[in-house]
Every structure is written in structure tokens, then in C-alpha cells.
mmCIF file of C-alpha atoms in Angstrom:
data_model
loop_
_atom_site.group_PDB
_atom_site.id
_atom_site.type_symbol
_atom_site.label_atom_id
_atom_site.label_comp_id
_atom_site.label_asym_id
_atom_site.label_seq_id
_atom_site.Cartn_x
_atom_site.Cartn_y
_atom_site.Cartn_z
ATOM 1 C CA GLY A 44 72.575 97.861 79.085
ATOM 2 C CA GLU A 45 73.327 94.512 77.456
ATOM 3 C CA HIS A 46 76.673 94.919 78.965
ATOM 4 C CA GLN A 47 78.173 94.115 82.834
ATOM 5 C CA LEU A 48 80.976 96.119 84.452
ATOM 6 C CA PHE A 49 82.193 94.577 88.074
ATOM 7 C CA LEU A 50 84.502 96.870 90.406
ATOM 8 C CA GLN A 51 85.852 94.355 91.734
ATOM 9 C CA TYR A 52 88.080 96.488 94.223
ATOM 10 C CA ALA A 53 90.159 100.082 95.630
ATOM 11 C CA LEU A 54 93.095 100.473 96.795
ATOM 12 C CA SER A 55 93.335 104.287 97.898
ATOM 13 C CA ASP A 56 94.375 107.066 99.896
ATOM 14 C CA ASP A 57 93.788 110.869 100.271
ATOM 15 C CA LYS A 58 94.885 111.761 97.358
ATOM 16 C CA LYS A 59 95.720 108.616 94.657
ATOM 17 C CA ILE A 60 92.921 105.729 94.108
ATOM 18 C CA SER A 61 93.156 102.816 92.143
ATOM 19 C CA LEU A 62 90.308 101.167 91.130
ATOM 20 C CA TYR A 63 90.121 97.599 89.388
ATOM 21 C CA LEU A 64 87.487 97.159 86.871
ATOM 22 C CA GLN A 65 86.736 93.321 85.482
ATOM 23 C CA PHE A 66 84.723 92.594 82.315
ATOM 24 C CA PRO A 67 83.113 89.816 81.282
ATOM 25 C CA GLU A 68 84.497 86.428 80.643
ATOM 26 C CA TYR A 69 83.113 86.932 77.075
ATOM 27 C CA ILE A 70 84.837 90.556 76.224
ATOM 28 C CA LYS A 71 87.491 88.806 74.032
ATOM 29 C CA LEU A 72 90.193 91.473 72.751
ATOM 30 C CA GLU A 73 92.282 89.592 69.749
ATOM 31 C CA GLY A 74 95.664 91.115 67.628
ATOM 32 C CA TYR A 75 95.714 94.658 67.620
ATOM 33 C CA ASP A 76 92.497 94.873 69.254
ATOM 34 C CA ARG A 77 92.384 98.390 72.300
ATOM 35 C CA LEU A 78 90.072 98.540 74.863
ATOM 36 C CA VAL A 79 88.744 101.718 75.929
ATOM 37 C CA VAL A 80 87.003 103.157 78.890
ATOM 38 C CA THR A 81 86.969 106.696 78.875
ATOM 39 C CA VAL A 82 85.667 108.890 82.546
ATOM 40 C CA LEU A 83 82.646 110.440 81.814
ATOM 41 C CA ASN A 84 82.190 111.901 85.436
ATOM 42 C CA VAL A 85 83.421 111.450 88.665
ATOM 43 C CA TYR A 86 81.729 112.897 91.586
ATOM 44 C CA ASP A 87 81.048 112.923 95.730
ATOM 45 C CA ILE A 88 77.754 110.818 96.214
ATOM 46 C CA ASN A 89 76.874 113.902 99.027
ATOM 47 C CA THR A 90 78.035 116.552 97.770
ATOM 48 C CA ASN A 91 78.457 116.266 94.478
ATOM 49 C CA GLU A 92 81.306 117.904 93.831
ATOM 50 C CA ASP A 93 83.156 116.916 90.735
ATOM 51 C CA TYR A 94 86.297 114.762 90.965
ATOM 52 C CA THR A 95 86.366 113.979 86.998
ATOM 53 C CA SER A 96 89.613 116.078 86.377
ATOM 54 C CA ALA A 97 91.380 114.065 89.140
ATOM 55 C CA PHE A 98 91.365 110.922 86.404
ATOM 56 C CA LEU A 99 92.827 110.318 83.112
ATOM 57 C CA PRO A 100 90.307 110.995 80.815
ATOM 58 C CA GLU A 101 91.273 107.440 78.695
ATOM 59 C CA ASN A 102 92.287 104.195 80.406
ATOM 60 C CA SER A 103 93.167 101.330 77.407
ATOM 61 C CA ALA A 104 93.762 97.712 77.716
ATOM 62 C CA TYR A 105 95.502 95.699 74.921
ATOM 63 C CA PRO A 106 95.267 91.584 73.808
ATOM 64 C CA ASP A 107 99.125 90.302 76.047
ATOM 65 C CA TYR A 108 97.291 92.909 79.024
ATOM 66 C CA PHE A 109 94.179 91.959 80.095
ATOM 67 C CA GLU A 110 94.488 88.971 82.013
ATOM 68 C CA HIS A 111 91.633 87.838 84.097
ATOM 69 C CA ASN A 112 89.656 90.579 81.940
ATOM 70 C CA TYR A 113 91.167 93.653 84.177
ATOM 71 C CA LEU A 114 91.932 96.899 83.220
ATOM 72 C CA SER A 115 92.645 100.169 86.213
ATOM 73 C CA LEU A 116 91.377 103.376 86.492
ATOM 74 C CA PHE A 117 93.558 106.035 88.332
ATOM 75 C CA GLY A 118 92.994 109.305 90.007
ATOM 76 C CA LEU A 119 95.319 111.651 92.063
ATOM 77 C CA LEU A 120 94.944 114.942 93.332
ATOM 78 C CA PRO A 121 96.986 117.928 93.534
ATOM 79 C CA PRO A 122 99.287 118.076 96.929
ATOM 80 C CA GLY A 123 98.227 120.430 99.516
ATOM 81 C CA PRO A 124 95.942 119.610 102.714
ATOM 82 C CA GLU A 125 92.581 121.619 101.132
ATOM 83 C CA MET A 126 92.423 118.729 98.618
ATOM 84 C CA HIS A 127 91.401 114.758 99.517
ATOM 85 C CA PHE A 128 89.328 112.322 97.651
ATOM 86 C CA PRO A 129 85.637 112.101 99.169
ATOM 87 C CA ASP A 130 84.778 108.855 101.111
ATOM 88 C CA GLU A 131 81.619 108.063 98.512
ATOM 89 C CA MET A 132 82.064 108.674 95.377
ATOM 90 C CA GLY A 133 79.892 108.077 92.263
ATOM 91 C CA PHE A 134 81.727 107.055 88.992
ATOM 92 C CA ILE A 135 79.965 107.390 85.079
ATOM 93 C CA LEU A 136 81.946 105.301 82.601
ATOM 94 C CA SER A 137 81.669 104.598 78.854
ATOM 95 C CA ALA A 138 83.786 101.675 77.437
ATOM 96 C CA SER A 139 84.628 100.292 73.705
ATOM 97 C CA ILE A 140 86.595 98.154 71.341
ATOM 98 C CA GLU A 141 88.514 99.770 68.906
ATOM 99 C CA HIS A 142 89.215 96.663 66.058
ATOM 100 C CA ARG A 143 92.669 97.613 64.489
ATOM 101 C CA GLU A 144 94.893 96.297 61.880
ATOM 102 C CA PHE A 145 98.519 96.619 61.477
ATOM 103 C CA SER A 146 100.658 96.531 58.660
ATOM 104 C CA SER A 147 104.264 97.490 57.829
ATOM 105 C CA THR A 148 103.172 99.271 54.946
ATOM 106 C CA HIS A 149 100.555 101.404 56.252
ATOM 107 C CA GLY A 150 101.412 101.339 60.001
ATOM 108 C CA MET A 151 98.627 100.853 62.635
ATOM 109 C CA LYS A 152 95.264 101.357 61.267
ATOM 110 C CA LEU A 153 91.705 101.771 62.663
ATOM 111 C CA ILE A 154 88.562 99.061 61.303
ATOM 112 C CA SER A 155 85.791 99.836 63.140
ATOM 113 C CA THR A 156 84.777 100.512 66.756
ATOM 114 C CA GLU A 157 82.317 97.974 68.974
ATOM 115 C CA ASP A 158 80.215 100.276 71.401
ATOM 116 C CA LEU A 159 79.911 98.363 74.903
ATOM 117 C CA GLY A 160 77.703 100.801 76.326
ATOM 118 C CA GLU A 161 77.818 103.599 79.820
ATOM 119 C CA PHE A 162 78.527 101.880 83.150
ATOM 120 C CA SER A 163 77.348 103.901 86.547
ATOM 121 C CA PHE A 164 78.375 102.521 90.172
ATOM 122 C CA GLU A 165 79.126 103.619 93.595
ATOM 123 C CA THR A 166 81.539 102.782 96.038
ATOM 124 C CA SER A 167 82.538 103.449 99.632
ATOM 125 C CA LEU A 168 86.143 103.869 100.210
ATOM 126 C CA GLN A 169 85.746 103.980 104.310
ATOM 127 C CA LYS A 170 89.526 103.461 104.922
ATOM 128 C CA MET A 171 91.478 105.431 102.437
ATOM 129 C CA SER A 172 94.873 105.964 104.264
ATOM 130 C CA ARG A 173 96.691 109.287 104.990
ATOM 131 C CA THR A 174 99.347 111.191 103.392
ATOM 132 C CA LYS A 175 102.403 112.170 105.363
ATOM 133 C CA ASN A 176 104.413 115.016 103.430
ATOM 134 C CA ASN A 177 107.967 116.618 103.911
ATOM 135 C CA GLU A 178 109.082 119.692 102.899
ATOM 136 C CA ILE A 179 111.834 120.251 100.202
ATOM 137 C CA ASN A 180 112.291 123.641 98.804
ATOM 138 C CA LYS A 181 115.157 123.129 96.913
ATOM 139 C CA THR A 182 115.774 124.477 92.996
ATOM 140 C CA LEU A 183 117.843 122.292 90.437
ATOM 141 C CA THR A 184 119.393 124.094 87.079
ATOM 142 C CA LEU A 185 118.789 121.312 84.515
ATOM 143 C CA SER A 186 120.280 122.478 81.015
ATOM 144 C CA GLY A 187 119.530 125.823 81.597
ATOM 145 C CA ASN A 188 115.947 125.455 83.202
ATOM 146 C CA ARG A 189 115.038 125.909 87.122
ATOM 147 C CA LEU A 190 113.494 122.762 88.494
ATOM 148 C CA HIS A 191 111.688 123.321 92.324
ATOM 149 C CA LEU A 192 110.951 120.255 94.212
ATOM 150 C CA ASN A 193 108.712 121.334 97.162
ATOM 151 C CA SER A 194 108.122 118.760 98.481
ATOM 152 C CA ILE A 195 107.715 114.498 98.868
ATOM 153 C CA GLU A 196 104.405 112.583 99.639
ATOM 154 C CA ARG A 197 104.411 109.561 101.165
ATOM 155 C CA SER A 198 101.124 106.608 101.832
ATOM 156 C CA PRO A 199 100.672 103.030 101.601
ATOM 157 C CA LEU A 200 100.438 103.341 97.863
ATOM 158 C CA SER A 201 102.685 105.632 96.874
ATOM 159 C CA THR A 202 105.078 107.819 97.610
ATOM 160 C CA ASN A 203 105.200 111.181 95.304
ATOM 161 C CA LEU A 204 107.884 114.768 94.437
ATOM 162 C CA ILE A 205 105.784 117.101 94.262
ATOM 163 C CA ILE A 206 107.419 119.314 91.647
ATOM 164 C CA THR A 207 106.690 122.689 89.861
ATOM 165 C CA GLU A 208 109.167 124.517 86.729
ATOM 166 C CA ASP A 209 109.883 127.770 87.177
ATOM 167 C CA PRO A 210 107.600 130.252 84.837
ATOM 168 C CA ASP A 211 110.760 132.455 83.354
ATOM 169 C CA ASN A 212 112.508 129.437 81.887
ATOM 170 C CA THR A 213 112.956 128.617 78.044
ATOM 171 C CA HIS A 214 111.833 125.822 77.781
ATOM 172 C CA ARG A 215 109.220 123.126 79.068
ATOM 173 C CA ILE A 216 110.245 120.231 81.339
ATOM 174 C CA THR A 217 108.396 117.371 80.650
ATOM 175 C CA GLY A 218 110.332 114.424 82.058
ATOM 176 C CA PHE A 219 113.473 113.303 83.411
ATOM 177 C CA GLU A 220 115.641 110.588 83.294
ATOM 178 C CA GLY A 221 117.643 109.212 86.331
ATOM 179 C CA MET A 222 117.044 107.683 89.222
ATOM 180 C CA PHE A 223 116.607 107.344 92.871
ATOM 181 C CA VAL A 224 118.537 105.844 95.022
ATOM 182 C CA ASP A 225 118.112 104.863 99.176
ATOM 183 C CA ALA A 226 121.204 107.037 100.803
ATOM 184 C CA GLU A 227 122.199 104.961 103.721
ATOM 185 C CA THR A 228 122.233 101.370 101.872
ATOM 186 C CA GLY A 229 122.908 102.221 98.293
ATOM 187 C CA ALA A 230 119.835 100.852 96.802
ATOM 188 C CA VAL A 231 117.908 101.529 93.871
ATOM 189 C CA ILE A 232 114.839 102.543 94.923
ATOM 190 C CA THR A 233 113.939 103.001 90.856
ATOM 191 C CA ASP A 234 115.677 103.920 87.655
ATOM 192 C CA ASP A 235 112.363 105.204 85.897
ATOM 193 C CA LEU A 236 111.549 108.927 86.618
ATOM 194 C CA SER A 237 109.213 109.007 83.554
ATOM 195 C CA SER A 238 106.096 108.299 85.947
ATOM 196 C CA ILE A 239 104.908 111.889 85.620
ATOM 197 C CA MET A 240 101.660 113.246 86.568
ATOM 198 C CA TYR A 241 100.462 116.832 84.952
ATOM 199 C CA ASP A 242 98.262 119.649 85.986
ATOM 200 C CA LYS A 243 95.533 120.856 83.758
ATOM 201 C CA ASP A 244 97.191 122.688 81.967
ATOM 202 C CA PHE A 245 99.982 119.578 81.097
ATOM 203 C CA ARG A 246 102.363 121.270 83.039
ATOM 204 C CA ILE A 247 104.568 118.584 85.315
ATOM 205 C CA HIS A 248 103.503 118.351 88.765
ATOM 206 C CA SER A 249 104.945 114.753 90.674
ATOM 207 C CA ILE A 250 107.412 112.432 90.020
ATOM 208 C CA ALA A 251 105.972 108.858 91.188
ATOM 209 C CA LEU A 252 109.289 107.023 92.794
ATOM 210 C CA GLY A 253 109.355 103.354 93.224
ATOM 211 C CA SER A 254 107.662 103.130 97.270
ATOM 212 C CA GLN A 255 107.376 99.302 97.055
ATOM 213 C CA SER A 256 111.277 99.587 96.776
ATOM 214 C CA MET A 257 111.092 101.673 99.753
ATOM 215 C CA ARG A 258 112.047 101.183 103.720
ATOM 216 C CA SER A 259 108.805 101.916 105.873
ATOM 217 C CA GLY A 260 111.132 103.944 108.417
ATOM 218 C CA ALA A 261 112.599 107.762 107.487
ATOM 219 C CA TYR A 262 115.361 108.191 106.047
ATOM 220 C CA ALA A 263 116.999 110.438 103.257
ATOM 221 C CA ALA A 264 117.635 109.124 99.162
ATOM 222 C CA ASP A 265 119.199 110.801 96.686
ATOM 223 C CA LEU A 266 117.333 111.932 93.710
ATOM 224 C CA ILE A 267 119.812 111.252 90.780
ATOM 225 C CA ILE A 268 119.191 113.317 87.439
ATOM 226 C CA THR A 269 121.026 112.120 83.994
ATOM 227 C CA GLY A 270 118.726 113.716 81.396
ATOM 228 C CA VAL A 271 115.940 115.767 81.170
ATOM 229 C CA TYR A 272 113.403 116.557 77.985
ATOM 230 C CA LEU A 273 112.555 119.857 77.040
ATOM 231 C CA LEU A 274 110.555 121.621 74.858
ATOM 232 C CA ASP A 275 110.987 124.557 73.329
ATOM 233 C CA LYS A 276 108.191 127.344 74.851
ATOM 234 C CA GLN A 277 108.106 129.368 71.251
ATOM 235 C CA ALA A 278 108.086 125.406 69.148
ATOM 236 C CA GLU A 279 105.345 124.392 71.517
ATOM 237 C CA TYR A 280 101.964 124.690 69.320
ATOM 238 C CA ILE A 281 102.002 124.092 65.322
ATOM 239 C CA THR A 282 99.531 125.407 62.836
ATOM 240 C CA VAL A 283 99.002 123.893 59.686
ATOM 241 C CA ASP A 284 96.988 125.351 56.922
ATOM 242 C CA PHE A 285 95.192 122.548 54.877
ATOM 243 C CA GLU A 286 94.162 125.196 51.808
ATOM 244 C CA GLN A 287 98.536 126.509 51.891
ATOM 245 C CA LYS A 288 99.772 123.116 52.766
ATOM 246 C CA THR A 289 102.523 125.158 55.141
ATOM 247 C CA MET A 290 102.808 124.679 58.890
ATOM 248 C CA SER A 291 104.108 127.105 61.218
ATOM 249 C CA PRO A 292 106.578 127.899 62.578
ATOM 250 C CA SER A 293 109.080 125.611 61.495
ATOM 251 C CA ILE A 294 110.574 122.954 63.946
ATOM 252 C CA GLU A 295 113.484 121.039 64.295
ATOM 253 C CA GLY A 296 112.961 117.321 63.533
ATOM 254 C CA ILE A 297 109.176 117.775 62.519
ATOM 255 C CA LYS A 298 108.269 118.577 58.452
ATOM 256 C CA LEU A 299 104.810 118.281 57.306
ATOM 257 C CA SER A 300 105.113 115.906 54.623
ATOM 258 C CA MET A 301 101.062 115.594 53.492
ATOM 259 C CA VAL A 302 97.952 117.897 53.868
ATOM 260 C CA SER A 303 94.714 117.338 52.089
ATOM 261 C CA SER A 304 91.172 117.799 52.824
ATOM 262 C CA GLY A 305 88.207 115.873 51.366
ATOM 263 C CA LYS A 306 85.378 114.026 52.635
ATOM 264 C CA LYS A 307 88.190 113.001 55.102
ATOM 265 C CA SER A 308 91.199 115.101 55.473
ATOM 266 C CA LEU A 309 94.632 113.585 56.076
ATOM 267 C CA LEU A 310 97.612 115.084 58.183
ATOM 268 C CA THR A 311 101.217 113.496 57.858
ATOM 269 C CA PHE A 312 104.140 114.427 59.311
ATOM 270 C CA LEU A 313 107.744 113.096 59.272
ATOM 271 C CA ILE A 314 109.542 113.143 62.546
ATOM 272 C CA GLU A 315 113.191 112.257 63.686
ATOM 273 C CA LYS A 316 113.662 110.383 66.158
ATOM 274 C CA ASN A 317 110.505 109.854 67.005
ATOM 275 C CA ASP A 318 109.608 107.164 69.269
ATOM 276 C CA PRO A 319 107.927 103.836 67.047
ATOM 277 C CA TYR A 320 104.197 104.137 67.452
ATOM 278 C CA SER A 321 103.705 107.297 70.006
ATOM 279 C CA SER A 322 101.931 110.119 68.863
ATOM 280 C CA PRO A 323 104.354 113.677 69.813
ATOM 281 C CA PHE A 324 100.892 115.835 69.936
ATOM 282 C CA HIS A 325 98.212 116.100 73.098
ATOM 283 C CA PHE A 326 95.526 114.273 72.657
ATOM 284 C CA LYS A 327 93.196 117.358 71.507
ATOM 285 C CA TYR A 328 93.475 119.768 68.817
ATOM 286 C CA LYS A 329 92.197 123.486 67.951
ATOM 287 C CA THR A 330 90.012 124.412 65.299
ATOM 288 C CA GLN A 331 90.300 127.726 63.165
ATOM 289 C CA GLU A 332 86.886 128.620 64.827
ATOM 290 C CA GLY A 333 88.356 127.792 68.784
ATOM 291 C CA GLU A 334 86.920 124.967 69.155
ATOM 292 C CA TYR A 335 88.720 121.511 70.693
ATOM 293 C CA LYS A 336 88.171 118.234 69.447
ATOM 294 C CA TYR A 337 89.791 114.798 70.109
ATOM 295 C CA LEU A 338 92.606 114.172 67.393
ATOM 296 C CA PRO A 339 92.628 110.802 65.710
ATOM 297 C CA HIS A 340 94.769 108.064 66.312
ATOM 298 C CA GLY A 341 97.292 108.055 64.409
ATOM 299 C CA SER A 342 98.994 105.320 61.730
ATOM 300 C CA TYR A 343 102.991 105.020 61.988
ATOM 301 C CA SER A 344 105.875 103.645 59.815
ATOM 302 C CA GLY A 345 109.223 103.486 59.646
ATOM 303 C CA GLY A 346 109.573 102.529 63.213
ATOM 304 C CA GLY A 347 112.666 100.808 62.702
ATOM 305 C CA SER A 348 114.527 103.730 60.771
ATOM 306 C CA GLU A 349 115.882 107.008 62.503
ATOM 307 C CA ASN A 350 112.542 108.964 61.235
ATOM 308 C CA THR A 351 109.258 107.588 62.017
ATOM 309 C CA THR A 352 106.223 109.154 59.562
ATOM 310 C CA VAL A 353 103.196 109.760 61.551
ATOM 311 C CA SER A 354 99.627 110.264 59.630
ATOM 312 C CA TYR A 355 96.326 111.547 61.342
ATOM 313 C CA VAL A 356 92.878 110.573 59.263
ATOM 314 C CA PHE A 357 89.720 113.412 60.023
ATOM 315 C CA GLU A 358 86.861 111.967 59.313
ATOM 316 C CA GLU A 359 85.292 115.225 58.049
ATOM 317 C CA GLU A 360 86.399 118.137 55.705
ATOM 318 C CA ILE A 361 88.672 120.741 57.624
ATOM 319 C CA HIS A 362 88.525 124.063 56.020
ATOM 320 C CA GLY A 363 91.447 126.392 57.069
ATOM 321 C CA THR A 364 93.872 126.282 60.167
ATOM 322 C CA ILE A 365 94.290 123.893 62.837
ATOM 323 C CA THR A 366 96.775 124.060 66.155
ATOM 324 C CA LEU A 367 98.443 120.995 67.944
ATOM 325 C CA ARG A 368 99.986 120.693 70.998
ATOM 326 C CA LEU A 369 103.495 119.369 71.089
ATOM 327 C CA HIS A 370 103.755 117.385 74.489
ATOM 328 C CA GLY A 371 107.336 117.275 74.438
ATOM 329 C CA GLN A 372 108.142 113.192 75.765
ATOM 330 C CA ASN A 373 109.666 112.359 72.689
ATOM 331 C CA ASN A 374 113.561 110.758 71.984
ATOM 332 C CA ASN A 375 113.852 114.026 70.282
ATOM 333 C CA HIS A 376 113.416 116.031 73.456
ATOM 334 C CA LEU A 377 116.240 114.130 75.847
ATOM 335 C CA ILE A 378 119.196 116.387 76.605
ATOM 336 C CA PRO A 379 121.257 114.087 78.101
ATOM 337 C CA LEU A 380 122.983 116.095 81.136
ATOM 338 C CA LYS A 381 127.216 116.763 81.039
ATOM 339 C CA GLU A 382 127.468 115.412 84.497
ATOM 340 C CA PRO A 383 124.169 114.265 86.157
ATOM 341 C CA ILE A 384 122.439 116.395 88.631
ATOM 342 C CA GLY A 385 121.630 115.212 92.320
ATOM 343 C CA THR A 386 119.977 116.312 95.672
ATOM 344 C CA VAL A 387 119.422 114.446 99.130
ATOM 345 C CA ILE A 388 115.594 114.541 99.942
ATOM 346 C CA ASP A 389 114.278 113.645 103.471
ATOM 347 C CA VAL A 390 111.610 110.492 102.821
ATOM 348 C CA PRO A 391 108.804 110.478 105.259
ATOM 349 C CA GLU A 392 107.797 107.323 106.881
ATOM 350 C CA ALA A 393 105.455 105.284 105.531
ATOM 351 C CA PHE A 394 101.573 105.846 107.465
ATOM 352 C CA GLU A 395 100.404 102.486 108.738
ATOM 353 C CA PRO A 396 96.888 102.708 108.471
ATOM 354 C CA THR A 397 94.461 100.913 111.496
ATOM 355 C CA PRO A 398 92.921 97.528 110.770
#
């Protein structure tokens, strides 16, 4: 193709991979540009087994975070001895640059998209380190909803707390506030519990902990949770009727303010306490015919006030209904706990790979 993409290096263990890609020097991002790399296919070179779903489907870079033209891809497999990344893997990616502009009146607006093409490469990951695992088997109750702490997995690259929600919970648990503290020294390993991985159904799967701040030997650490993000299961999905201009069910904190359909269709919501410039919905919506499509990038306004207006412009005429799914990670889903809830976790020692 016209452009080249370089794989400069990779960091990996048997369940986590970070690939560092470099774009040519002449690829420049300016203003509100967004570089997007989409993972189309990831496979085992020897068996052709598909690993695409283990990688974030879309990866972005912006002008202020594009040092030396680097962008990283991240892949993660679920816990358990039966799943590991292969030593030799193939990747097929696509890349584009979204040229955008921002105004206080109209928010962020997509002007044009520059297609950079598709790229493919194969790589060998022969020095992958092993993951060590400690079983936990504890349960915490957070604002009436049960969270199971299953195990903690550790490698030189990462430490992950493996968690699941109780299926009988009335709410989905979508995020946490709190910290992870060395029980012996009192040192804060991380005060950010927002790095959460989800399974293919977007259920919580694991919390990434601050492995760079951990001592190498085995020791105990305190998990302290001060707040939890909750999403009512009865209000996880909303249906918008473009003909009746209605939304159901009614959800506190979200108001449908505009619906229109034509050559382009428009959908606008007024959302209380929404994070500025952050969509409250998952990246796909469901059509009346049952087809899943990507939700357009939102335009935002009112970020300095209590409420945020979020608008979506569809490049097609929409008839009937569409169904949107809330991800439950915005500020209006945060429930501060009256008292912090904590538990002690035994952290396994870090595995030291042989040179």
C-alpha cells in the first residue's frame, strides 16, 4: 500500500500482550485529529485459531499523545489454565485519521476521514513469561450487590484481580473507586481501580492493579473500595422510536431532547452529571431488524455545567426503533460507600523469566 506501519517491539506474557506500532514520520496529527487503528483479525500462525476478540477492537492516538508516532495495541485473555496466547501470531489491522473540529456551540464534529489502508504482519513471542495465580474465593457486598473475588494473577507485565458479579444482583457492577495498599509497608500500590477488563458480553472480568509499584516477593495487600458504579439491570437498554420520537423505559438522569430522521438522522440526549465528551452508551446499537451497527461518534456541549448534551448524527435515514445499551461508567452511576469496604489479598511473587 501507500503507507507503512512498523512493529517496533512487543511485551508479552501468556495472557497479556502489548504491541508498540510506529507510523512513518510524515503522518502528522493536528488540532483535534484522532488516529484510529482497528483490529480486524488476530490468529495463531500454526493453527489459524482466532484471537481477535482478545484485543481491544479500536485503538486511538491524539496529537498530544503521539510521541515518536507510537501507538500501542493491547490484548488480554481470561483467567484459567486452558487459554494462552500462542508463540507465533498474525495480525491484520486498518488505520485512518479522523479530522475533527471543536466549538463550544456544536461540540466535537467529524469533518472528514483519511483512510491509511490495511496492514498485516506476523510476529514471534518466544520469551513470554508465565503467569502466577493465587486463589482468593472471597465475596464483598457493595451497596447491596455481591462481588466475587476469584483470584489474583501476576506476571512481570501485569497484576490482575479476577472478579465476577453475582448473577442475582439487581444492578450490574461496572466500576470501582478505591485503592490497593501494601499491608506491611502501608505504601499505596495504586489509587486507581478504573482499569477494568470486560468479557465479550461487557461483564466485569478483572481489575488491573499497579504492578510497577509492587514488591517482587510474595506478600499481603489490602483492597479498599470506597465507591462503586452501578447500573440498574432494568434500565440497561433503552429503545428510541424515531417515528414516535419517544424513549423507553424512562431513565432518571437521561432525557431524550431531539429525534429527527431524513437523509441524515439525529439523536440528542440531555444527561445529568455526565463526564464531558464521554458517550454514555456502548459503541454498537441494535436496529429494529436485529442488526448491530457502530454508533456514530458523539458531539458534546455543556461540559462545564451539571448537564451534558450528547448528539449522534447517523449517515442514513432511520425508520422504526433502535436499541442502545448504557455502559454504566459515567459519574451519574457512581455510588460512594458510607464506609470503605476492604479485604486482605495474598499477592503471589513475580515470576522471573530466564534470559
